[in-house]
């Protein structure tokens, strides 16, 4: 586990390009999902519902779709920030301690900004 004085080693170009491809693919997938959710939301809004139960279901569906797209938008922003970190040479460096974010964590969450230890600390409060 990295300490506060740990320094993240420089990642090689091949490794960074691998992460860039993963991030860009995830960005395309999320953008597609966001477009589908928008289309579904528009279709739900356009439906002319007659009874109160249909209106309630339609309203719930819209709210659910909004919550999905908010989460997807957040991840898209995190992906853009990760791509910027690749460009500026700080990708894979923990924002809290400056140590290395382990490759296993980046494989699971390629837009991670914190090492496992600092993420756990944040979640504990």
GROMACS .gro file of N, CA, C and O in nm:
model
  500
    1UNK      N    1   0.084  -0.117   0.000
    1UNK     CA    2   0.000   0.000   0.000
    1UNK      C    3   0.089   0.124   0.000
    1UNK      O    4   0.182   0.133   0.078
    2UNK      N    5   0.058   0.221  -0.086
    2UNK     CA    6   0.142   0.338  -0.093
    2UNK      C    7   0.126   0.427   0.029
    2UNK      O    8   0.019   0.440   0.086
    3UNK      N    9   0.235   0.486   0.069
    3UNK     CA   10   0.230   0.581   0.179
    3UNK      C   11   0.222   0.721   0.122
    3UNK      O   12   0.231   0.741   0.001
    4UNK      N   13   0.210   0.821   0.207
    4UNK     CA   14   0.196   0.958   0.160
    4UNK      C   15   0.322   1.008   0.091
    4UNK      O   16   0.319   1.105   0.018
    5UNK      N   17   0.435   0.940   0.114
    5UNK     CA   18   0.559   0.981   0.048
    5UNK      C   19   0.587   0.898  -0.076
    5UNK      O   20   0.684   0.921  -0.145
    6UNK      N   21   0.503   0.801  -0.104
    6UNK     CA   22   0.523   0.714  -0.221
    6UNK      C   23   0.505   0.794  -0.349
    6UNK      O   24   0.427   0.887  -0.355
    7UNK      N   25   0.578   0.757  -0.449
    7UNK     CA   26   0.568   0.821  -0.579
    7UNK      C   27   0.526   0.717  -0.680
    7UNK      O   28   0.575   0.604  -0.680
    8UNK      N   29   0.437   0.757  -0.766
    8UNK     CA   30   0.390   0.665  -0.869
    8UNK      C   31   0.496   0.654  -0.977
    8UNK      O   32   0.548   0.754  -1.023
    9UNK      N   33   0.528   0.532  -1.016
    9UNK     CA   34   0.624   0.517  -1.124
    9UNK      C   35   0.561   0.561  -1.257
    9UNK      O   36   0.440   0.557  -1.273
   10UNK      N   37   0.645   0.606  -1.347
   10UNK     CA   38   0.596   0.645  -1.480
   10UNK      C   39   0.548   0.519  -1.551
   10UNK      O   40   0.614   0.416  -1.548
   11UNK      N   41   0.434   0.529  -1.613
   11UNK     CA   42   0.381   0.417  -1.691
   11UNK      C   43   0.434   0.430  -1.832
   11UNK      O   44   0.448   0.540  -1.884
   12UNK      N   45   0.461   0.315  -1.894
   12UNK     CA   46   0.515   0.322  -2.029
   12UNK      C   47   0.406   0.355  -2.130
   12UNK      O   48   0.287   0.345  -2.101
   13UNK      N   49   0.449   0.396  -2.247
   13UNK     CA   50   0.356   0.443  -2.350
   13UNK      C   51   0.256   0.335  -2.391
   13UNK      O   52   0.138   0.363  -2.409
   14UNK      N   53   0.303   0.212  -2.403
   14UNK     CA   54   0.214   0.101  -2.442
   14UNK      C   55   0.103   0.081  -2.338
   14UNK      O   56  -0.013   0.062  -2.372
   15UNK      N   57   0.142   0.085  -2.213
   15UNK     CA   58   0.045   0.068  -2.104
   15UNK      C   59  -0.058   0.182  -2.105
   15UNK      O   60  -0.178   0.159  -2.091
   16UNK      N   61  -0.011   0.304  -2.124
   16UNK     CA   62  -0.102   0.419  -2.128
   16UNK      C   63  -0.197   0.411  -2.247
   16UNK      O   64  -0.315   0.444  -2.235
   17UNK      N   65  -0.148   0.365  -2.360
   17UNK     CA   66  -0.235   0.351  -2.478
   17UNK      C   67  -0.341   0.244  -2.456
   17UNK      O   68  -0.454   0.256  -2.501
   18UNK      N   69  -0.304   0.138  -2.382
   18UNK     CA   70  -0.402   0.034  -2.348
   18UNK      C   71  -0.515   0.095  -2.264
   18UNK      O   72  -0.633   0.074  -2.292
   19UNK      N   73  -0.479   0.173  -2.163
   19UNK     CA   74  -0.580   0.238  -2.079
   19UNK      C   75  -0.661   0.339  -2.159
   19UNK      O   76  -0.782   0.351  -2.141
   20UNK      N   77  -0.595   0.411  -2.249
   20UNK     CA   78  -0.667   0.507  -2.334
   20UNK      C   79  -0.774   0.436  -2.417
   20UNK      O   80  -0.888   0.481  -2.424
   21UNK      N   81  -0.739   0.321  -2.477
   21UNK     CA   82  -0.837   0.245  -2.557
   21UNK      C   83  -0.953   0.198  -2.471
   21UNK      O   84  -1.070   0.207  -2.511
   22UNK      N   85  -0.924   0.148  -2.351
   22UNK     CA   86  -1.029   0.102  -2.261
   22UNK      C   87  -1.122   0.217  -2.224
   22UNK      O   88  -1.245   0.204  -2.228
   23UNK      N   89  -1.063   0.332  -2.190
   23UNK     CA   90  -1.143   0.449  -2.153
   23UNK      C   91  -1.227   0.499  -2.270
   23UNK      O   92  -1.345   0.530  -2.253
   24UNK      N   93  -1.168   0.505  -2.388
   24UNK     CA   94  -1.243   0.552  -2.504
   24UNK      C   95  -1.357   0.457  -2.540
   24UNK      O   96  -1.465   0.500  -2.578
   25UNK      N   97  -1.334   0.325  -2.527
   25UNK     CA   98  -1.440   0.227  -2.553
   25UNK      C   99  -1.553   0.243  -2.453
   25UNK      O  100  -1.671   0.241  -2.489
   26UNK      N  101  -1.518   0.260  -2.326
   26UNK     CA  102  -1.619   0.279  -2.221
   26UNK      C  103  -1.698   0.407  -2.248
   26UNK      O  104  -1.820   0.411  -2.230
   27UNK      N  105  -1.630   0.510  -2.296
   27UNK     CA  106  -1.696   0.637  -2.327
   27UNK      C  107  -1.797   0.619  -2.440
   27UNK      O  108  -1.909   0.670  -2.432
   28UNK      N  109  -1.761   0.543  -2.543
   28UNK     CA  110  -1.853   0.516  -2.654
   28UNK      C  111  -1.974   0.438  -2.603
   28UNK      O  112  -2.089   0.470  -2.636
   29UNK      N  113  -1.950   0.335  -2.522
   29UNK     CA  114  -2.060   0.254  -2.468
   29UNK      C  115  -2.156   0.339  -2.385
   29UNK      O  116  -2.278   0.329  -2.400
   30UNK      N  117  -2.101   0.423  -2.297
   30UNK     CA  118  -2.186   0.507  -2.213
   30UNK      C  119  -2.261   0.611  -2.296
   30UNK      O  120  -2.378   0.640  -2.269
   31UNK      N  121  -2.196   0.666  -2.397
   31UNK     CA  122  -2.262   0.763  -2.484
   31UNK      C  123  -2.379   0.698  -2.556
   31UNK      O  124  -2.486   0.759  -2.570
   32UNK      N  125  -2.359   0.575  -2.601
   32UNK     CA  126  -2.468   0.501  -2.667
   32UNK      C  127  -2.583   0.476  -2.569
   32UNK      O  128  -2.700   0.494  -2.605
   33UNK      N  129  -2.551   0.436  -2.446
   33UNK     CA  130  -2.654   0.411  -2.345
   33UNK      C  131  -2.729   0.540  -2.312
   33UNK      O  132  -2.851   0.539  -2.297
   34UNK      N  133  -2.656   0.650  -2.305
   34UNK     CA  134  -2.718   0.779  -2.277
   34UNK      C  135  -2.814   0.819  -2.388
   34UNK      O  136  -2.926   0.865  -2.362
   35UNK      N  137  -2.773   0.796  -2.513
   35UNK     CA  138  -2.861   0.827  -2.627
   35UNK      C  139  -2.987   0.740  -2.623
   35UNK      O  140  -3.098   0.790  -2.648
   36UNK      N  141  -2.972   0.612  -2.590
   36UNK     CA  142  -3.088   0.523  -2.581
   36UNK      C  143  -3.182   0.567  -2.469
   36UNK      O  144  -3.303   0.566  -2.484
   37UNK      N  145  -3.125   0.608  -2.356
   37UNK     CA  146  -3.207   0.652  -2.243
   37UNK      C  147  -3.282   0.780  -2.280
   37UNK      O  148  -3.399   0.795  -2.246
   38UNK      N  149  -3.217   0.870  -2.352
   38UNK     CA  150  -3.285   0.993  -2.396
   38UNK      C  151  -3.402   0.959  -2.488
   38UNK      O  152  -3.509   1.017  -2.476
   39UNK      N  153  -3.378   0.867  -2.581
   39UNK     CA  154  -3.485   0.826  -2.672
   39UNK      C  155  -3.601   0.765  -2.595
   39UNK      O  156  -3.716   0.798  -2.620
   40UNK      N  157  -3.570   0.676  -2.500
   40UNK     CA  158  -3.675   0.613  -2.420
   40UNK      C  159  -3.750   0.717  -2.338
   40UNK      O  160  -3.872   0.711  -2.325
   41UNK      N  161  -3.677   0.815  -2.285
   41UNK     CA  162  -3.741   0.922  -2.206
   41UNK      C  163  -3.834   1.004  -2.293
   41UNK      O  164  -3.944   1.038  -2.253
   42UNK      N  165  -3.789   1.035  -2.414
   42UNK     CA  166  -3.873   1.112  -2.506
   42UNK      C  167  -3.999   1.034  -2.542
   42UNK      O  168  -4.109   1.091  -2.548
   43UNK      N  169  -3.985   0.903  -2.564
   43UNK     CA  170  -4.101   0.821  -2.596
   43UNK      C  171  -4.198   0.816  -2.479
   43UNK      O  172  -4.319   0.822  -2.497
   44UNK      N  173  -4.145   0.808  -2.357
   44UNK     CA  174  -4.229   0.805  -2.238
   44UNK      C  175  -4.302   0.937  -2.221
   44UNK      O  176  -4.419   0.941  -2.187
   45UNK      N  177  -4.234   1.047  -2.249
   45UNK     CA  178  -4.294   1.180  -2.237
   45UNK      C  179  -4.403   1.201  -2.341
   45UNK      O  180  -4.505   1.262  -2.315
   46UNK      N  181  -4.383   1.147  -2.461
   46UNK     CA  182  -4.477   1.166  -2.571
   46UNK      C  183  -4.604   1.083  -2.558
   46UNK      O  184  -4.705   1.114  -2.619
   47UNK      N  185  -4.599   0.975  -2.477
   47UNK     CA  186  -4.717   0.889  -2.464
   47UNK      C  187  -4.832   0.969  -2.404
   47UNK      O  188  -4.815   1.043  -2.308
   48UNK      N  189  -4.949   0.953  -2.462
   48UNK     CA  190  -5.066   1.018  -2.403
   48UNK      C  191  -5.133   0.915  -2.314
   48UNK      O  192  -5.202   0.825  -2.360
   49UNK      N  193  -5.108   0.926  -2.185
   49UNK     CA  194  -5.165   0.830  -2.090
   49UNK      C  195  -5.302   0.878  -2.047
   49UNK      O  196  -5.326   0.996  -2.031
   50UNK      N  197  -5.391   0.783  -2.029
   50UNK     CA  198  -5.529   0.816  -1.998
   50UNK      C  199  -5.560   0.808  -1.850
   50UNK      O  200  -5.622   0.897  -1.796
   51UNK      N  201  -5.520   0.701  -1.784
   51UNK     CA  202  -5.559   0.688  -1.644
   51UNK      C  203  -5.443   0.722  -1.551
   51UNK      O  204  -5.328   0.731  -1.590
   52UNK      N  205  -5.475   0.739  -1.425
   52UNK     CA  206  -5.378   0.783  -1.325
   52UNK      C  207  -5.266   0.681  -1.305
   52UNK      O  208  -5.152   0.719  -1.283
   53UNK      N  209  -5.296   0.552  -1.313
   53UNK     CA  210  -5.194   0.448  -1.296
   53UNK      C  211  -5.091   0.456  -1.408
   53UNK      O  212  -4.970   0.447  -1.384
   54UNK      N  213  -5.136   0.475  -1.532
   54UNK     CA  214  -5.044   0.488  -1.644
   54UNK      C  215  -4.956   0.613  -1.628
   54UNK      O  216  -4.838   0.611  -1.658
   55UNK      N  217  -5.016   0.721  -1.580
   55UNK     CA  218  -4.940   0.844  -1.558
   55UNK      C  219  -4.834   0.824  -1.451
   55UNK      O  220  -4.722   0.873  -1.462
   56UNK      N  221  -4.867   0.749  -1.347
   56UNK     CA  222  -4.771   0.722  -1.239
   56UNK      C  223  -4.655   0.638  -1.290
   56UNK      O  224  -4.539   0.667  -1.260
   57UNK      N  225  -4.686   0.535  -1.367
   57UNK     CA  226  -4.580   0.450  -1.424
   57UNK      C  227  -4.492   0.532  -1.517
   57UNK      O  228  -4.369   0.523  -1.514
   58UNK      N  229  -4.552   0.615  -1.600
   58UNK     CA  230  -4.477   0.700  -1.692
   58UNK      C  231  -4.386   0.796  -1.616
   58UNK      O  232  -4.270   0.814  -1.652
   59UNK      N  233  -4.438   0.855  -1.510
   59UNK     CA  234  -4.359   0.948  -1.428
   59UNK      C  235  -4.242   0.876  -1.362
   59UNK      O  236  -4.129   0.925  -1.362
   60UNK      N  237  -4.268   0.758  -1.306
   60UNK     CA  238  -4.162   0.678  -1.244
   60UNK      C  239  -4.055   0.643  -1.346
   60UNK      O  240  -3.935   0.653  -1.318
   61UNK      N  241  -4.096   0.603  -1.464
   61UNK     CA  242  -4.002   0.566  -1.570
   61UNK      C  243  -3.912   0.684  -1.606
   61UNK      O  244  -3.790   0.669  -1.621
   62UNK      N  245  -3.972   0.802  -1.620
   62UNK     CA  246  -3.893   0.921  -1.652
   62UNK      C  247  -3.791   0.949  -1.543
   62UNK      O  248  -3.674   0.977  -1.571
   63UNK      N  249  -3.833   0.944  -1.417
   63UNK     CA  250  -3.742   0.969  -1.305
   63UNK      C  251  -3.629   0.867  -1.302
   63UNK      O  252  -3.514   0.901  -1.278
   64UNK      N  253  -3.663   0.741  -1.326
   64UNK     CA  254  -3.562   0.636  -1.329
   64UNK      C  255  -3.460   0.663  -1.440
   64UNK      O  256  -3.340   0.652  -1.419
   65UNK      N  257  -3.508   0.700  -1.558
   65UNK     CA  258  -3.418   0.729  -1.670
   65UNK      C  259  -3.331   0.850  -1.641
   65UNK      O  260  -3.213   0.851  -1.675
   66UNK      N  261  -3.385   0.951  -1.576
   66UNK     CA  262  -3.304   1.068  -1.538
   66UNK      C  263  -3.192   1.026  -1.444
   66UNK      O  264  -3.079   1.071  -1.459
   67UNK      N  265  -3.223   0.941  -1.346
   67UNK     CA  266  -3.120   0.900  -1.252
   67UNK      C  267  -3.011   0.819  -1.321
   67UNK      O  268  -2.894   0.833  -1.289
   68UNK      N  269  -3.050   0.735  -1.417
   68UNK     CA  270  -2.949   0.659  -1.492
   68UNK      C  271  -2.859   0.753  -1.569
   68UNK      O  272  -2.738   0.739  -1.568
   69UNK      N  273  -2.916   0.848  -1.637
   69UNK     CA  274  -2.835   0.935  -1.720
   69UNK      C  275  -2.746   1.026  -1.635
   69UNK      O  276  -2.637   1.059  -1.677
   70UNK      N  277  -2.789   1.065  -1.514
   70UNK     CA  278  -2.702   1.144  -1.426
   70UNK      C  279  -2.577   1.064  -1.390
   70UNK      O  280  -2.466   1.116  -1.394
   71UNK      N  281  -2.596   0.938  -1.354
   71UNK     CA  282  -2.482   0.853  -1.321
   71UNK      C  283  -2.390   0.833  -1.440
   71UNK      O  284  -2.268   0.837  -1.428
   72UNK      N  285  -2.450   0.811  -1.557
   72UNK     CA  286  -2.369   0.793  -1.677
   72UNK      C  287  -2.293   0.920  -1.712
   72UNK      O  288  -2.177   0.916  -1.752
   73UNK      N  289  -2.357   1.035  -1.695
   73UNK     CA  290  -2.289   1.163  -1.721
   73UNK      C  291  -2.170   1.180  -1.627
   73UNK      O  292  -2.063   1.226  -1.668
   74UNK      N  293  -2.187   1.142  -1.501
   74UNK     CA  294  -2.078   1.152  -1.405
   74UNK      C  295  -1.961   1.065  -1.447
   74UNK      O  296  -1.845   1.109  -1.445
   75UNK      N  297  -1.990   0.941  -1.488
   75UNK     CA  298  -1.882   0.851  -1.533
   75UNK      C  299  -1.816   0.906  -1.659
   75UNK      O  300  -1.694   0.901  -1.672
   76UNK      N  301  -1.895   0.962  -1.752
   76UNK     CA  302  -1.836   1.021  -1.872
   76UNK      C  303  -1.739   1.134  -1.837
   76UNK      O  304  -1.631   1.144  -1.896
   77UNK      N  305  -1.775   1.217  -1.741
   77UNK     CA  306  -1.685   1.324  -1.696
   77UNK      C  307  -1.558   1.266  -1.634
   77UNK      O  308  -1.447   1.315  -1.658
   78UNK      N  309  -1.574   1.160  -1.555
   78UNK     CA  310  -1.458   1.095  -1.494
   78UNK      C  311  -1.367   1.034  -1.600
   78UNK      O  312  -1.244   1.038  -1.587
   79UNK      N  313  -1.426   0.979  -1.705
   79UNK     CA  314  -1.348   0.923  -1.814
   79UNK      C  315  -1.270   1.034  -1.886
   79UNK      O  316  -1.151   1.018  -1.914
   80UNK      N  317  -1.337   1.146  -1.913
   80UNK     CA  318  -1.267   1.259  -1.976
   80UNK      C  319  -1.151   1.307  -1.891
   80UNK      O  320  -1.042   1.337  -1.943
   81UNK      N  321  -1.172   1.314  -1.760
   81UNK     CA  322  -1.065   1.355  -1.669
   81UNK      C  323  -0.949   1.254  -1.672
   81UNK      O  324  -0.832   1.293  -1.671
   82UNK      N  325  -0.982   1.125  -1.679
   82UNK     CA  326  -0.877   1.022  -1.686
   82UNK      C  327  -0.798   1.035  -1.816
   82UNK      O  328  -0.675   1.023  -1.816
   83UNK      N  329  -0.868   1.062  -1.926
   83UNK     CA  330  -0.798   1.081  -2.054
   83UNK      C  331  -0.706   1.204  -2.046
   83UNK      O  332  -0.593   1.200  -2.099
   84UNK      N  333  -0.750   1.308  -1.979
   84UNK     CA  334  -0.665   1.427  -1.959
   84UNK      C  335  -0.543   1.392  -1.875
   84UNK      O  336  -0.432   1.441  -1.901
   85UNK      N  337  -0.561   1.306  -1.773
   85UNK     CA  338  -0.447   1.265  -1.690
   85UNK      C  339  -0.348   1.183  -1.770
   85UNK      O  340  -0.227   1.194  -1.748
   86UNK      N  341  -0.396   1.104  -1.865
   86UNK     CA  342  -0.303   1.031  -1.952
   86UNK      C  343  -0.220   1.132  -2.031
   86UNK      O  344  -0.098   1.120  -2.041
   87UNK      N  345  -0.287   1.234  -2.085
   87UNK     CA  346  -0.219   1.336  -2.164
   87UNK      C  347  -0.117   1.416  -2.083
   87UNK      O  348  -0.010   1.448  -2.133
   88UNK      N  349  -0.151   1.445  -1.956
   88UNK     CA  350  -0.058   1.528  -1.878
   88UNK      C  351   0.041   1.447  -1.793
   88UNK      O  352   0.121   1.503  -1.719
   89UNK      N  353   0.034   1.313  -1.805
   89UNK     CA  354   0.133   1.229  -1.739
   89UNK      C  355   0.104   1.196  -1.594
   89UNK      O  356   0.190   1.144  -1.524
   90UNK      N  357  -0.018   1.222  -1.547
   90UNK     CA  358  -0.050   1.192  -1.407
   90UNK      C  359  -0.143   1.073  -1.391
   90UNK      O  360  -0.184   1.041  -1.279
   91UNK      N  361  -0.175   1.005  -1.501
   91UNK     CA  362  -0.266   0.890  -1.495
   91UNK      C  363  -0.204   0.780  -1.410
   91UNK      O  364  -0.085   0.750  -1.421
   92UNK      N  365  -0.286   0.720  -1.322
   92UNK     CA  366  -0.239   0.610  -1.238
   92UNK      C  367  -0.174   0.658  -1.109
   92UNK      O  368  -0.123   0.577  -1.033
   93UNK      N  369  -0.179   0.789  -1.085
   93UNK     CA  370  -0.124   0.846  -0.963
   93UNK      C  371  -0.240   0.881  -0.870
   93UNK      O  372  -0.334   0.949  -0.912
   94UNK      N  373  -0.234   0.838  -0.746
   94UNK     CA  374  -0.339   0.865  -0.649
   94UNK      C  375  -0.345   1.015  -0.621
   94UNK      O  376  -0.244   1.078  -0.590
   95UNK      N  377  -0.464   1.071  -0.631
   95UNK     CA  378  -0.483   1.214  -0.607
   95UNK      C  379  -0.464   1.250  -0.460
   95UNK      O  380  -0.434   1.365  -0.428
   96UNK      N  381  -0.477   1.154  -0.369
   96UNK     CA  382  -0.464   1.182  -0.227
   96UNK      C  383  -0.320   1.170  -0.177
   96UNK      O  384  -0.269   1.260  -0.112
   97UNK      N  385  -0.256   1.058  -0.208
   97UNK     CA  386  -0.123   1.033  -0.151
   97UNK      C  387  -0.010   1.046  -0.252
   97UNK      O  388   0.107   1.049  -0.213
   98UNK      N  389  -0.042   1.052  -0.380
   98UNK     CA  390   0.062   1.063  -0.482
   98UNK      C  391   0.127   0.931  -0.519
   98UNK      O  392   0.217   0.927  -0.602
   99UNK      N  393   0.081   0.823  -0.457
   99UNK     CA  394   0.136   0.692  -0.487
   99UNK      C  395   0.072   0.631  -0.610
   99UNK      O  396  -0.017   0.690  -0.673
  100UNK      N  397   0.117   0.512  -0.643
  100UNK     CA  398   0.065   0.442  -0.760
  100UNK      C  399  -0.072   0.382  -0.732
  100UNK      O  400  -0.095   0.325  -0.626
  101UNK      N  401  -0.162   0.398  -0.829
  101UNK     CA  402  -0.288   0.324  -0.826
  101UNK      C  403  -0.256   0.189  -0.889
  101UNK      O  404  -0.209   0.184  -1.003
  102UNK      N  405  -0.277   0.080  -0.817
  102UNK     CA  406  -0.238  -0.051  -0.869
  102UNK      C  407  -0.307  -0.084  -1.003
  102UNK      O  408  -0.423  -0.046  -1.025
  103UNK      N  409  -0.236  -0.154  -1.091
  103UNK     CA  410  -0.293  -0.191  -1.221
  103UNK      C  411  -0.425  -0.268  -1.208
  103UNK      O  412  -0.513  -0.252  -1.290
  104UNK      N  413  -0.440  -0.348  -1.102
  104UNK     CA  414  -0.563  -0.423  -1.081
  104UNK      C  415  -0.681  -0.328  -1.059
  104UNK      O  416  -0.792  -0.354  -1.106
  105UNK      N  417  -0.657  -0.221  -0.986
  105UNK     CA  418  -0.763  -0.122  -0.962
  105UNK      C  419  -0.797  -0.049  -1.091
  105UNK      O  420  -0.913  -0.026  -1.122
  106UNK      N  421  -0.695  -0.012  -1.169
  106UNK     CA  422  -0.719   0.057  -1.295
  106UNK      C  423  -0.789  -0.035  -1.395
  106UNK      O  424  -0.869   0.012  -1.477
  107UNK      N  425  -0.763  -0.165  -1.387
  107UNK     CA  426  -0.832  -0.259  -1.476
  107UNK      C  427  -0.980  -0.264  -1.440
  107UNK      O  428  -1.066  -0.272  -1.528
  108UNK      N  429  -1.011  -0.257  -1.310
  108UNK     CA  430  -1.151  -0.262  -1.265
  108UNK      C  431  -1.221  -0.128  -1.284
  108UNK      O  432  -1.337  -0.123  -1.326
  109UNK      N  433  -1.151  -0.019  -1.254
  109UNK     CA  434  -1.208   0.116  -1.263
  109UNK      C  435  -1.103   0.204  -1.332
  109UNK      O  436  -1.023   0.269  -1.265
  110UNK      N  437  -1.101   0.205  -1.464
  110UNK     CA  438  -0.993   0.275  -1.535
  110UNK      C  439  -0.989   0.426  -1.515
  110UNK      O  440  -0.890   0.490  -1.544
  111UNK      N  441  -1.096   0.483  -1.459
  111UNK     CA  442  -1.099   0.626  -1.434
  111UNK      C  443  -1.077   0.659  -1.286
  111UNK      O  444  -1.102   0.771  -1.241
  112UNK      N  445  -1.028   0.561  -1.210
  112UNK     CA  446  -1.004   0.580  -1.067
  112UNK      C  447  -0.903   0.692  -1.043
  112UNK      O  448  -0.805   0.706  -1.117
  113UNK      N  449  -0.927   0.770  -0.937
  113UNK     CA  450  -0.834   0.877  -0.900
  113UNK      C  451  -0.763   0.848  -0.768
  113UNK      O  452  -0.672   0.920  -0.731
  114UNK      N  453  -0.810   0.743  -0.698
  114UNK     CA  454  -0.754   0.711  -0.568
  114UNK      C  455  -0.705   0.567  -0.563
  114UNK      O  456  -0.766   0.478  -0.624
  115UNK      N  457  -0.597   0.544  -0.489
  115UNK     CA  458  -0.551   0.407  -0.465
  115UNK      C  459  -0.654   0.339  -0.375
  115UNK      O  460  -0.743   0.403  -0.320
  116UNK      N  461  -0.642   0.211  -0.359
  116UNK     CA  462  -0.739   0.133  -0.281
  116UNK      C  463  -0.745   0.183  -0.137
  116UNK      O  464  -0.853   0.202  -0.081
  117UNK      N  465  -0.630   0.206  -0.078
  117UNK     CA  466  -0.625   0.249   0.062
  117UNK      C  467  -0.696   0.383   0.082
  117UNK      O  468  -0.777   0.399   0.175
  118UNK      N  469  -0.669   0.480  -0.005
  118UNK     CA  470  -0.733   0.611   0.009
  118UNK      C  471  -0.882   0.606  -0.024
  118UNK      O  472  -0.961   0.678   0.035
  119UNK      N  473  -0.920   0.521  -0.116
  119UNK     CA  474  -1.062   0.503  -0.147
  119UNK      C  475  -1.136   0.446  -0.025
  119UNK      O  476  -1.245   0.492   0.010
  120UNK      N  477  -1.074   0.349   0.040
  120UNK     CA  478  -1.135   0.292   0.162
  120UNK      C  479  -1.148   0.399   0.271
  120UNK      O  480  -1.250   0.407   0.339
  121UNK      N  481  -1.043   0.480   0.289
  121UNK     CA  482  -1.050   0.589   0.387
  121UNK      C  483  -1.163   0.685   0.357
  121UNK      O  484  -1.236   0.726   0.446
  122UNK      N  485  -1.180   0.719   0.231
  122UNK     CA  486  -1.286   0.811   0.189
  122UNK      C  487  -1.423   0.752   0.219
  122UNK      O  488  -1.512   0.821   0.267
  123UNK      N  489  -1.440   0.623   0.188
  123UNK     CA  490  -1.569   0.558   0.210
  123UNK      C  491  -1.602   0.545   0.358
  123UNK      O  492  -1.719   0.549   0.396
  124UNK      N  493  -1.500   0.531   0.441
  124UNK     CA  494  -1.522   0.520   0.586
  124UNK      C  495  -1.555   0.656   0.648
  124UNK      O  496  -1.611   0.663   0.756
  125UNK      N  497  -1.512   0.762   0.579
  125UNK     CA  498  -1.536   0.897   0.631
  125UNK      C  499  -1.422   0.939   0.710
  125UNK      O  500  -1.389   1.015   0.778
   0.00000   0.00000   0.00000
